[in-house]
């Protein structure tokens, strides 16, 4: 079994910064991709940023230049550094991983979500 544990959400003023972390644990053989999604009530979940095991990244247009995703491979942990935060970044942020285990092959796993609120 694989678990994803997020941390780092909270309340921040517009223009501020936060760093989200997501640690994957369990019977992990390899991590193919990890990423962050966000959603707000009434809106579809959207991809914020994703990183592959080779270090390739992609971002939503709305966060390019402000957010940076990175991964610490030995720790199986992905980070999302969020700068210049805007009220429209307010959402529940969920960690996602495409992870390979011997028992189940490559599957998608999700964290429980962490809330980010950008407000003055």
GROMACS .gro file of C-alpha atoms in nm:
model
  120
    1UNK     CA    1   0.000   0.000   0.000
    2UNK     CA    2   0.111   0.355  -0.073
    3UNK     CA    3   0.027   0.663   0.129
    4UNK     CA    4   0.071   1.027   0.036
    5UNK     CA    5   0.093   1.273   0.324
    6UNK     CA    6   0.067   1.645   0.254
    7UNK     CA    7   0.163   1.936   0.474
    8UNK     CA    8   0.222   2.309   0.451
    9UNK     CA    9  -0.118   2.458   0.379
   10UNK     CA   10  -0.256   2.753   0.567
   11UNK     CA   11  -0.362   3.115   0.555
   12UNK     CA   12  -0.141   3.369   0.381
   13UNK     CA   13  -0.183   3.728   0.266
   14UNK     CA   14  -0.186   3.818  -0.103
   15UNK     CA   15   0.169   3.840  -0.230
   16UNK     CA   16   0.292   3.595   0.029
   17UNK     CA   17   0.448   3.252  -0.005
   18UNK     CA   18   0.382   2.898   0.109
   19UNK     CA   19   0.555   2.569   0.052
   20UNK     CA   20   0.358   2.248   0.029
   21UNK     CA   21   0.517   1.911   0.087
   22UNK     CA   22   0.396   1.563  -0.001
   23UNK     CA   23   0.577   1.255   0.122
   24UNK     CA   24   0.505   0.917  -0.035
   25UNK     CA   25   0.553   0.607   0.177
   26UNK     CA   26   0.485   0.235   0.156
   27UNK     CA   27   0.598  -0.041  -0.075
   28UNK     CA   28   0.731   0.193  -0.340
   29UNK     CA   29   0.953   0.058  -0.614
   30UNK     CA   30   0.963   0.372  -0.824
   31UNK     CA   31   0.778   0.698  -0.871
   32UNK     CA   32   0.688   0.786  -1.228
   33UNK     CA   33   0.532   1.126  -1.171
   34UNK     CA   34   0.413   1.337  -0.884
   35UNK     CA   35   0.200   1.642  -0.901
   36UNK     CA   36  -0.032   1.887  -0.733
   37UNK     CA   37  -0.395   1.947  -0.821
   38UNK     CA   38  -0.637   2.196  -0.672
   39UNK     CA   39  -1.010   2.243  -0.657
   40UNK     CA   40  -1.265   2.476  -0.510
   41UNK     CA   41  -1.636   2.413  -0.458
   42UNK     CA   42  -1.821   2.428  -0.784
   43UNK     CA   43  -1.510   2.410  -0.997
   44UNK     CA   44  -1.341   2.122  -1.169
   45UNK     CA   45  -1.014   1.998  -1.025
   46UNK     CA   46  -0.720   2.134  -1.218
   47UNK     CA   47  -0.359   2.034  -1.252
   48UNK     CA   48  -0.131   2.290  -1.091
   49UNK     CA   49   0.210   2.135  -1.154
   50UNK     CA   50   0.363   1.796  -1.224
   51UNK     CA   51   0.713   1.655  -1.226
   52UNK     CA   52   0.844   1.330  -1.373
   53UNK     CA   53   1.111   1.105  -1.231
   54UNK     CA   54   1.344   1.252  -1.491
   55UNK     CA   55   1.280   1.605  -1.365
   56UNK     CA   56   1.056   1.729  -1.645
   57UNK     CA   57   0.794   1.970  -1.523
   58UNK     CA   58   0.475   2.127  -1.647
   59UNK     CA   59   0.258   2.397  -1.494
   60UNK     CA   60  -0.085   2.545  -1.531
   61UNK     CA   61  -0.065   2.876  -1.717
   62UNK     CA   62  -0.212   3.053  -1.416
   63UNK     CA   63   0.084   2.964  -1.194
   64UNK     CA   64   0.377   2.981  -1.433
   65UNK     CA   65   0.650   3.204  -1.299
   66UNK     CA   66   0.506   3.197  -0.948
   67UNK     CA   67   0.503   2.829  -0.847
   68UNK     CA   68   0.790   2.581  -0.858
   69UNK     CA   69   0.761   2.206  -0.821
   70UNK     CA   70   1.057   1.997  -0.716
   71UNK     CA   71   1.121   1.644  -0.595
   72UNK     CA   72   1.361   1.492  -0.347
   73UNK     CA   73   1.394   1.143  -0.492
   74UNK     CA   74   1.568   0.972  -0.196
   75UNK     CA   75   1.292   1.100   0.033
   76UNK     CA   76   1.007   1.029  -0.212
   77UNK     CA   77   0.887   1.381  -0.141
   78UNK     CA   78   0.754   1.646  -0.376
   79UNK     CA   79   0.740   2.015  -0.294
   80UNK     CA   80   0.540   2.302  -0.433
   81UNK     CA   81   0.688   2.643  -0.366
   82UNK     CA   82   0.416   2.902  -0.413
   83UNK     CA   83   0.517   3.268  -0.439
   84UNK     CA   84   0.325   3.585  -0.517
   85UNK     CA   85   0.006   3.416  -0.405
   86UNK     CA   86  -0.326   3.558  -0.519
   87UNK     CA   87  -0.675   3.521  -0.373
   88UNK     CA   88  -0.767   3.308  -0.673
   89UNK     CA   89  -0.507   3.054  -0.562
   90UNK     CA   90  -0.732   2.972  -0.267
   91UNK     CA   91  -0.824   2.605  -0.296
   92UNK     CA   92  -0.776   2.258  -0.160
   93UNK     CA   93  -0.446   2.130  -0.293
   94UNK     CA   94  -0.408   1.756  -0.338
   95UNK     CA   95  -0.094   1.559  -0.405
   96UNK     CA   96  -0.101   1.293  -0.675
   97UNK     CA   97   0.149   1.026  -0.757
   98UNK     CA   98   0.183   0.767  -1.030
   99UNK     CA   99   0.374   0.507  -0.835
  100UNK     CA  100   0.494   0.156  -0.913
  101UNK     CA  101   0.474  -0.125  -0.660
  102UNK     CA  102   0.548  -0.492  -0.720
  103UNK     CA  103   0.203  -0.597  -0.601
  104UNK     CA  104  -0.009  -0.357  -0.807
  105UNK     CA  105   0.208  -0.217  -1.083
  106UNK     CA  106   0.169   0.152  -1.167
  107UNK     CA  107  -0.131   0.319  -1.005
  108UNK     CA  108  -0.250   0.668  -0.923
  109UNK     CA  109  -0.251   0.762  -0.556
  110UNK     CA  110  -0.391   1.069  -0.386
  111UNK     CA  111  -0.327   1.254  -0.066
  112UNK     CA  112  -0.604   1.379   0.159
  113UNK     CA  113  -0.563   1.741   0.055
  114UNK     CA  114  -0.443   2.054   0.230
  115UNK     CA  115  -0.619   2.389   0.230
  116UNK     CA  116  -0.454   2.705   0.106
  117UNK     CA  117  -0.632   3.032   0.176
  118UNK     CA  118  -0.502   3.359   0.034
  119UNK     CA  119  -0.674   3.650   0.201
  120UNK     CA  120  -0.601   3.979   0.369
   0.00000   0.00000   0.00000
